[in-house]
């Protein structure tokens, strides 16, 4: 009724579930020392194969944490993050925002317009966005929303505030 073969049967070639043991550990890795799954229990593992606190940490897997680095930054071999120098962003919209409340004269051009090709607007600068400028006529109170697409240039009758968000820390007046 029962087979006379030992359990589990001895294997003559290595399979993915059972690596071939070195001659030094051949005696410790035998079918008698294996569990039901065909692997050797850790309690029976030879001392040479067990991880130890005295062993160097290079034998154990090492996980490292890399902190996020802002785009454009450089990282030294020691892990120091060097931020790039700030870029100048002196766009027209930012310059206009620094000069809100001042009287400005805007020279605009409108292509393919049969009534008027160019027009001049004068008023108090109220707001400026990426694609538009809002001015108001101080006499009539009428407000104009002008597209920067049509803007040629702007003149002011008084000095401009021109504060860049970086640099010397002093407000430049021109």
One Martini backbone bead per residue (centre of mass of N, CA, C, O) as a GRO file, in nm:
protein
  174
    1UNK     BB    1   0.057   0.061  -0.023
    2UNK     BB    2   0.329   0.172   0.034
    3UNK     BB    3   0.597   0.333  -0.034
    4UNK     BB    4   0.959   0.291  -0.008
    5UNK     BB    5   1.001   0.585  -0.045
    6UNK     BB    6   1.126   0.865   0.038
    7UNK     BB    7   1.033   1.163   0.209
    8UNK     BB    8   1.116   1.328  -0.011
    9UNK     BB    9   1.233   1.291  -0.302
   10UNK     BB   10   1.521   1.271  -0.447
   11UNK     BB   11   1.722   1.498  -0.620
   12UNK     BB   12   1.946   1.539  -0.902
   13UNK     BB   13   1.831   1.819  -0.982
   14UNK     BB   14   1.786   2.142  -1.023
   15UNK     BB   15   1.543   2.371  -0.913
   16UNK     BB   16   1.378   2.661  -0.848
   17UNK     BB   17   1.301   2.553  -0.542
   18UNK     BB   18   1.606   2.405  -0.547
   19UNK     BB   19   1.907   2.460  -0.468
   20UNK     BB   20   2.231   2.408  -0.502
   21UNK     BB   21   2.462   2.292  -0.294
   22UNK     BB   22   2.735   2.313  -0.138
   23UNK     BB   23   2.970   2.103  -0.010
   24UNK     BB   24   2.964   2.233   0.280
   25UNK     BB   25   2.622   2.209   0.283
   26UNK     BB   26   2.524   1.919   0.200
   27UNK     BB   27   2.454   1.795   0.476
   28UNK     BB   28   2.231   2.009   0.560
   29UNK     BB   29   2.118   1.949   0.262
   30UNK     BB   30   1.855   1.733   0.294
   31UNK     BB   31   1.572   1.553   0.284
   32UNK     BB   32   1.555   1.539   0.602
   33UNK     BB   33   1.572   1.875   0.631
   34UNK     BB   34   1.307   1.907   0.490
   35UNK     BB   35   1.014   2.021   0.410
   36UNK     BB   36   0.713   2.000   0.242
   37UNK     BB   37   0.820   2.224   0.020
   38UNK     BB   38   1.147   2.176  -0.020
   39UNK     BB   39   1.261   2.339   0.221
   40UNK     BB   40   1.466   2.487   0.444
   41UNK     BB   41   1.471   2.556   0.751
   42UNK     BB   42   1.599   2.810   0.944
   43UNK     BB   43   1.688   2.635   1.192
   44UNK     BB   44   1.878   2.445   0.985
   45UNK     BB   45   2.061   2.660   0.912
   46UNK     BB   46   2.352   2.749   0.851
   47UNK     BB   47   2.553   2.991   0.979
   48UNK     BB   48   2.673   3.097   0.702
   49UNK     BB   49   2.359   3.174   0.588
   50UNK     BB   50   2.302   3.364   0.821
   51UNK     BB   51   2.200   3.643   0.937
   52UNK     BB   52   2.391   3.906   1.099
   53UNK     BB   53   2.508   4.158   1.304
   54UNK     BB   54   2.822   4.100   1.214
   55UNK     BB   55   2.746   4.162   0.941
   56UNK     BB   56   2.753   4.325   0.674
   57UNK     BB   57   2.518   4.538   0.511
   58UNK     BB   58   2.572   4.445   0.210
   59UNK     BB   59   2.402   4.173   0.231
   60UNK     BB   60   2.173   4.365   0.256
   61UNK     BB   61   1.917   4.535   0.168
   62UNK     BB   62   1.906   4.869   0.034
   63UNK     BB   63   1.729   5.159   0.122
   64UNK     BB   64   1.653   5.468  -0.034
   65UNK     BB   65   1.600   5.820   0.015
   66UNK     BB   66   1.468   6.054  -0.218
   67UNK     BB   67   1.432   6.365  -0.239
   68UNK     BB   68   1.282   6.616  -0.365
   69UNK     BB   69   1.357   6.799  -0.669
   70UNK     BB   70   1.372   7.073  -0.818
   71UNK     BB   71   1.350   7.204  -1.106
   72UNK     BB   72   1.689   7.278  -1.211
   73UNK     BB   73   1.843   7.139  -1.006
   74UNK     BB   74   2.129   7.055  -0.817
   75UNK     BB   75   2.329   6.759  -0.726
   76UNK     BB   76   2.541   6.641  -0.521
   77UNK     BB   77   2.712   6.362  -0.417
   78UNK     BB   78   2.612   6.433  -0.106
   79UNK     BB   79   2.302   6.575  -0.153
   80UNK     BB   80   2.314   6.863  -0.231
   81UNK     BB   81   2.096   7.132  -0.296
   82UNK     BB   82   2.090   7.342  -0.588
   83UNK     BB   83   1.956   7.628  -0.666
   84UNK     BB   84   1.858   7.822  -0.895
   85UNK     BB   85   1.866   8.109  -1.019
   86UNK     BB   86   1.681   8.362  -1.054
   87UNK     BB   87   1.448   8.479  -1.274
   88UNK     BB   88   1.357   8.708  -1.490
   89UNK     BB   89   1.015   8.877  -1.471
   90UNK     BB   90   0.963   9.144  -1.699
   91UNK     BB   91   0.672   9.183  -1.769
   92UNK     BB   92   0.425   9.389  -1.859
   93UNK     BB   93   0.219   9.303  -1.645
   94UNK     BB   94   0.410   9.353  -1.400
   95UNK     BB   95   0.470   9.651  -1.452
   96UNK     BB   96   0.174   9.746  -1.443
   97UNK     BB   97   0.113   9.648  -1.149
   98UNK     BB   98   0.333   9.853  -1.026
   99UNK     BB   99   0.138  10.106  -1.179
  100UNK     BB  100  -0.111  10.148  -1.040
  101UNK     BB  101  -0.290  10.466  -1.085
  102UNK     BB  102  -0.166  10.558  -1.340
  103UNK     BB  103  -0.110  10.749  -1.614
  104UNK     BB  104  -0.182  10.625  -1.947
  105UNK     BB  105  -0.053  10.568  -2.283
  106UNK     BB  106  -0.207  10.382  -2.545
  107UNK     BB  107  -0.081  10.205  -2.830
  108UNK     BB  108  -0.284  10.091  -3.096
  109UNK     BB  109  -0.334   9.807  -3.325
  110UNK     BB  110  -0.562   9.741  -3.613
  111UNK     BB  111  -0.602   9.510  -3.828
  112UNK     BB  112  -0.822   9.523  -4.086
  113UNK     BB  113  -0.939   9.821  -4.044
  114UNK     BB  114  -1.153  10.054  -4.197
  115UNK     BB  115  -1.180  10.287  -3.979
  116UNK     BB  116  -0.923  10.195  -3.784
  117UNK     BB  117  -0.582  10.118  -3.719
  118UNK     BB  118  -0.531  10.338  -3.497
  119UNK     BB  119  -0.511  10.386  -3.131
  120UNK     BB  120  -0.566  10.610  -2.851
  121UNK     BB  121  -0.521  10.562  -2.495
  122UNK     BB  122  -0.637  10.738  -2.196
  123UNK     BB  123  -0.555  10.646  -1.847
  124UNK     BB  124  -0.620  10.471  -1.568
  125UNK     BB  125  -0.456  10.222  -1.415
  126UNK     BB  126  -0.624   9.922  -1.290
  127UNK     BB  127  -0.537   9.665  -1.477
  128UNK     BB  128  -0.342   9.348  -1.525
  129UNK     BB  129  -0.283   9.097  -1.756
  130UNK     BB  130  -0.174   8.871  -1.977
  131UNK     BB  131  -0.413   8.986  -2.212
  132UNK     BB  132  -0.475   9.261  -2.040
  133UNK     BB  133  -0.617   9.601  -2.005
  134UNK     BB  134  -0.723   9.840  -1.755
  135UNK     BB  135  -0.897  10.145  -1.807
  136UNK     BB  136  -0.974  10.490  -1.705
  137UNK     BB  137  -1.167  10.768  -1.738
  138UNK     BB  138  -1.162  11.047  -1.533
  139UNK     BB  139  -1.400  11.212  -1.663
  140UNK     BB  140  -1.625  10.971  -1.738
  141UNK     BB  141  -1.557  10.661  -1.617
  142UNK     BB  142  -1.469  10.499  -1.845
  143UNK     BB  143  -1.405  10.165  -1.944
  144UNK     BB  144  -1.116   9.967  -2.065
  145UNK     BB  145  -1.068   9.668  -2.256
  146UNK     BB  146  -0.743   9.565  -2.346
  147UNK     BB  147  -0.549   9.408  -2.575
  148UNK     BB  148  -0.214   9.308  -2.597
  149UNK     BB  149  -0.212   9.229  -2.897
  150UNK     BB  150  -0.250   9.556  -2.981
  151UNK     BB  151   0.006   9.646  -2.848
  152UNK     BB  152   0.279   9.868  -2.874
  153UNK     BB  153   0.270  10.111  -2.648
  154UNK     BB  154   0.375  10.297  -2.347
  155UNK     BB  155   0.300  10.595  -2.162
  156UNK     BB  156   0.442  10.816  -1.910
  157UNK     BB  157   0.442  11.118  -1.692
  158UNK     BB  158   0.589  10.931  -1.482
  159UNK     BB  159   0.744  10.748  -1.280
  160UNK     BB  160   0.843  10.418  -1.241
  161UNK     BB  161   0.776  10.114  -1.111
  162UNK     BB  162   1.064   9.866  -1.066
  163UNK     BB  163   1.008   9.569  -0.905
  164UNK     BB  164   1.186   9.310  -0.842
  165UNK     BB  165   1.165   8.980  -0.685
  166UNK     BB  166   1.483   9.039  -0.688
  167UNK     BB  167   1.812   9.094  -0.558
  168UNK     BB  168   1.894   9.380  -0.377
  169UNK     BB  169   1.604   9.481  -0.230
  170UNK     BB  170   1.558   9.727  -0.400
  171UNK     BB  171   1.384   9.985  -0.533
  172UNK     BB  172   1.341  10.059  -0.859
  173UNK     BB  173   1.377  10.374  -1.023
  174UNK     BB  174   1.264  10.521  -1.361
   0.00000   0.00000   0.00000
